[in-house]
Short mmCIF file of C-alpha atoms in Angstrom, two decimals:
data_model
loop_
_atom_site.label_atom_id
_atom_site.label_comp_id
_atom_site.label_asym_id
_atom_site.label_seq_id
_atom_site.Cartn_x
_atom_site.Cartn_y
_atom_site.Cartn_z
CA UNK A 1 -4.90 56.11 103.75
CA UNK A 2 -3.87 52.38 103.96
CA UNK A 3 -7.61 51.39 102.74
CA UNK A 4 -7.17 53.92 99.80
CA UNK A 5 -3.82 52.67 99.04
CA UNK A 6 -4.93 49.19 99.00
CA UNK A 7 -7.97 50.10 96.77
CA UNK A 8 -5.70 51.79 94.22
CA UNK A 9 -3.28 48.69 94.15
CA UNK A 10 -6.46 46.56 93.46
CA UNK A 11 -7.68 48.69 90.72
CA UNK A 12 -4.12 48.60 89.34
CA UNK A 13 -3.99 44.95 89.35
CA UNK A 14 -7.46 44.65 87.85
CA UNK A 15 -6.38 47.00 85.06
CA UNK A 16 -3.31 45.07 84.48
CA UNK A 17 -5.22 41.71 84.34
CA UNK A 18 -7.55 43.35 81.78
CA UNK A 19 -4.81 44.60 79.64
CA UNK A 20 -3.15 41.07 79.76
CA UNK A 21 -6.55 39.53 78.90
CA UNK A 22 -6.98 41.77 75.99
CA UNK A 23 -3.55 41.33 74.76
CA UNK A 24 -3.97 37.53 75.01
CA UNK A 25 -7.46 37.63 72.94
CA UNK A 26 -5.76 39.81 70.14
CA UNK A 27 -2.72 37.41 69.97
CA UNK A 28 -5.12 34.27 69.69
CA UNK A 29 -7.26 36.30 67.08
CA UNK A 30 -3.97 37.11 65.13
CA UNK A 31 -2.75 33.62 65.43
CA UNK A 32 -6.26 32.31 64.13
CA UNK A 33 -6.21 34.44 61.12
CA UNK A 34 -2.61 33.58 60.20
CA UNK A 35 -3.72 29.93 60.39
CA UNK A 36 -6.67 30.55 58.26
CA UNK A 37 -4.47 32.37 55.61
CA UNK A 38 -2.04 29.47 55.53
CA UNK A 39 -4.89 26.91 55.23
CA UNK A 40 -6.14 29.06 52.12
CA UNK A 41 -2.61 29.24 50.99
CA UNK A 42 -2.16 25.52 51.03
CA UNK A 43 -5.58 24.81 49.43
CA UNK A 44 -4.75 27.19 46.60
CA UNK A 45 -1.42 25.53 46.08
CA UNK A 46 -2.95 22.08 46.24
CA UNK A 47 -5.50 22.88 43.65
CA UNK A 48 -2.99 24.58 41.21
CA UNK A 49 -0.74 21.41 41.49
CA UNK A 50 -3.90 19.35 40.85
CA UNK A 51 -4.74 21.39 37.95
CA UNK A 52 -1.14 21.02 36.73
CA UNK A 53 -1.20 17.24 37.22
CA UNK A 54 -4.45 16.90 35.04
CA UNK A 55 -2.96 19.02 32.33
CA UNK A 56 0.16 16.95 32.27
CA UNK A 57 -1.72 13.93 32.32
CA UNK A 58 -4.03 15.18 29.38
CA UNK A 59 -0.96 16.25 27.41
CA UNK A 60 0.79 12.69 27.95
CA UNK A 61 -2.41 11.19 26.53
CA UNK A 62 -2.59 13.40 23.61
CA UNK A 63 1.13 12.84 22.76
CA UNK A 64 0.75 9.09 23.24
CA UNK A 65 -2.44 9.24 20.90
CA UNK A 66 -0.48 11.21 18.39
CA UNK A 67 2.49 8.71 18.61
CA UNK A 68 0.13 5.81 18.09
CA UNK A 69 -1.35 7.59 14.98
CA UNK A 70 2.04 8.17 13.65
CA UNK A 71 2.93 4.78 14.16
CA UNK A 72 -0.21 3.47 12.53
CA UNK A 73 0.32 5.60 9.45
CA UNK A 74 3.89 4.49 9.15
CA UNK A 75 2.84 0.86 9.41
CA UNK A 76 0.33 1.38 6.69
CA UNK A 77 2.75 3.16 4.37
CA UNK A 78 5.21 0.21 4.83
CA UNK A 79 2.41 -2.35 4.03
CA UNK A 80 1.58 -0.37 1.06
CA UNK A 81 5.24 -0.15 -0.05
CA UNK A 82 5.54 -4.03 0.42
CA UNK A 83 2.26 -4.52 -1.46
CA UNK A 84 3.43 -2.51 -4.46
CA UNK A 85 6.87 -4.06 -4.48
CA UNK A 86 5.13 -7.56 -4.64
CA UNK A 87 2.87 -6.31 -7.27
CA UNK A 88 5.72 -5.12 -9.32
CA UNK A 89 7.72 -8.41 -8.79
CA UNK A 90 4.68 -10.60 -9.74
CA UNK A 91 4.15 -8.33 -13.05
CA UNK A 92 7.87 -8.83 -13.80
CA UNK A 93 7.69 -12.61 -13.33
CA UNK A 94 4.58 -12.59 -15.57
CA UNK A 95 6.51 -10.52 -18.29
CA UNK A 96 9.69 -12.71 -17.82
CA UNK A 97 7.29 -15.75 -18.36
CA UNK A 98 5.37 -14.37 -21.22
CA UNK A 99 8.95 -13.52 -23.15
CA UNK A 100 10.19 -17.00 -22.37
CA UNK A 101 6.97 -18.65 -23.77
CA UNK A 102 7.11 -16.29 -26.90
CA UNK A 103 10.90 -17.32 -27.33
CA UNK A 104 10.10 -21.05 -27.06
CA UNK A 105 7.19 -20.51 -29.76
CA UNK A 106 9.52 -18.70 -32.04
CA UNK A 107 12.17 -21.58 -31.77
CA UNK A 108 9.33 -24.05 -32.47
CA UNK A 109 8.25 -22.18 -35.36
CA UNK A 110 11.74 -21.67 -36.80
CA UNK A 111 12.37 -25.49 -36.53
CA UNK A 112 8.95 -26.17 -38.34
CA UNK A 113 9.77 -23.65 -41.21
CA UNK A 114 13.13 -25.27 -41.48
CA UNK A 115 11.82 -28.81 -41.65
CA UNK A 116 9.13 -27.89 -44.13
CA UNK A 117 11.81 -25.97 -46.36
CA UNK A 118 14.06 -29.27 -46.39
CA UNK A 119 11.11 -31.49 -47.13
CA UNK A 120 10.17 -29.16 -49.96
CA UNK A 121 13.73 -28.77 -51.19
CA UNK A 122 14.05 -32.59 -51.24
CA UNK A 123 10.78 -32.97 -53.11
CA UNK A 124 11.91 -30.45 -55.75
CA UNK A 125 15.25 -32.18 -56.14
CA UNK A 126 13.31 -35.43 -56.79
CA UNK A 127 11.31 -33.93 -59.34
CA UNK A 128 14.02 -32.33 -61.32
CA UNK A 129 16.02 -35.46 -61.49
CA UNK A 130 16.51 -36.69 -64.99
CA UNK A 131 16.33 -40.41 -65.97
CA UNK A 132 17.86 -42.03 -69.12
CA UNK A 133 15.45 -43.15 -71.66
CA UNK A 134 13.79 -46.44 -70.60
CA UNK A 135 10.56 -48.50 -71.14
CA UNK A 136 7.07 -47.40 -71.42
CA UNK A 137 6.14 -48.99 -68.07
CA UNK A 138 9.20 -47.21 -66.48
CA UNK A 139 8.13 -43.77 -68.03
CA UNK A 140 4.54 -44.29 -66.76
CA UNK A 141 5.74 -45.02 -63.39
CA UNK A 142 8.00 -41.99 -63.58
CA UNK A 143 5.05 -39.99 -64.60
CA UNK A 144 2.96 -41.08 -61.85
CA UNK A 145 5.70 -40.51 -59.35
CA UNK A 146 6.06 -37.10 -60.76
CA UNK A 147 2.41 -36.45 -60.56
CA UNK A 148 2.51 -37.65 -56.86
CA UNK A 149 5.42 -35.42 -55.94
CA UNK A 150 3.81 -32.46 -57.81
CA UNK A 151 0.73 -33.17 -55.69
CA UNK A 152 2.88 -33.58 -52.63
CA UNK A 153 4.48 -30.16 -53.48
CA UNK A 154 1.08 -28.40 -53.77
CA UNK A 155 -0.12 -30.08 -50.69
CA UNK A 156 3.15 -28.65 -48.85
CA UNK A 157 2.59 -25.19 -50.33
CA UNK A 158 -0.92 -25.17 -49.11
CA UNK A 159 0.15 -26.55 -45.58
CA UNK A 160 2.86 -23.78 -45.64
CA UNK A 161 0.11 -21.15 -46.51
CA UNK A 162 -2.22 -22.41 -43.85
CA UNK A 163 0.58 -22.37 -41.22
CA UNK A 164 1.36 -18.68 -42.22
CA UNK A 165 -2.33 -17.74 -42.21
CA UNK A 166 -2.56 -19.62 -38.73
CA UNK A 167 0.51 -17.75 -37.48
CA UNK A 168 -1.00 -14.53 -38.70
CA UNK A 169 -4.16 -15.22 -37.04
CA UNK A 170 -2.44 -16.23 -33.73
CA UNK A 171 -0.44 -13.06 -33.92
CA UNK A 172 -3.54 -10.99 -34.39
CA UNK A 173 -5.35 -13.07 -31.44
CA UNK A 174 -2.19 -12.14 -29.41
CA UNK A 175 -2.28 -8.47 -30.17
CA UNK A 176 -5.98 -8.40 -29.58
CA UNK A 177 -5.51 -10.31 -26.04
CA UNK A 178 -2.65 -7.90 -25.11
CA UNK A 179 -4.76 -4.86 -26.02
CA UNK A 180 -7.79 -6.19 -24.08
CA UNK A 181 -5.13 -7.15 -21.01
CA UNK A 182 -3.81 -3.71 -21.20
CA UNK A 183 -7.24 -2.00 -21.15
CA UNK A 184 -8.35 -4.22 -18.11
CA UNK A 185 -5.22 -3.11 -16.51
CA UNK A 186 -5.86 0.41 -17.30
CA UNK A 187 -9.51 -0.01 -16.10
CA UNK A 188 -8.19 -1.83 -12.89
CA UNK A 189 -5.70 0.92 -12.45
CA UNK A 190 -8.28 3.62 -12.67
CA UNK A 191 -10.51 1.71 -10.24
CA UNK A 192 -7.45 1.30 -7.83
CA UNK A 193 -6.86 5.03 -8.22
CA UNK A 194 -10.43 5.99 -7.58
CA UNK A 195 -10.36 3.54 -4.43
CA UNK A 196 -7.26 5.20 -3.10
CA UNK A 197 -8.77 8.53 -3.51
CA UNK A 198 -11.70 7.52 -1.56
CA UNK A 199 -9.77 5.97 1.17
CA UNK A 200 -7.53 9.37 1.34
CA UNK A 201 -10.47 11.30 1.47
CA UNK A 202 -11.93 9.23 4.22
CA UNK A 203 -8.61 9.29 6.18
CA UNK A 204 -8.59 12.93 5.98
CA UNK A 205 -11.97 13.34 7.21
CA UNK A 206 -11.20 11.04 10.15
CA UNK A 207 -7.93 13.01 10.61
CA UNK A 208 -9.89 16.12 10.63
CA UNK A 209 -12.39 14.88 13.33
CA UNK A 210 -9.57 13.72 15.41
CA UNK A 211 -7.96 17.16 15.10
CA UNK A 212 -11.04 18.89 16.18
CA UNK A 213 -11.50 16.55 18.97
CA UNK A 214 -7.99 17.05 20.25
CA UNK A 215 -8.53 20.91 19.90
CA UNK A 216 -11.72 20.71 22.03
CA UNK A 217 -9.85 18.58 24.66
CA UNK A 218 -6.91 20.99 24.77
CA UNK A 219 -9.43 23.94 25.12
CA UNK A 220 -11.22 22.07 27.93
CA UNK A 221 -7.76 21.45 29.55
#
């Protein structure tokens, strides 16, 4: 009976030890699974944060590129405005200089006309002047003087007519030159407009290409 009791006790002890062993193995397996899951979760979180960081970096780069583009456009627009203002100032200065030159020319012409009129009036007064009856020699001298005066008057009239013709010719030449200048300005303005249109077209094409590239980059992100 004592042997039986000892055997039963040994059996119980063995069974208890086996149960404990099994429970320890189960616990170890559970812990290992939990650890694996935790590692997986951490890896997934790290991957997510890495993707978010990459996305944020790409967005930052895109924003910086857009900012640079806006700044460049603003700078170009400012330079264009400055150039246009300078061009307008130069044109105004040229117009003012031309007006001043014309004023001076008109003043000179007026003075010349006045001088000519005075000279003609003086000559006429001389011709009209009457003398009392004098000797034959004196009369001859007077006749000579009169002829010379008439000749001088004719010469003055011819000179006046020539001056008028020259003035007319000058005015016509100035008008022609002004017309030519206007035509050239119109031509150059048309050329400038064409160049500006071409440049705008190029800029639009570049902007479209850039926008397409940005869209592709965003899609990739």
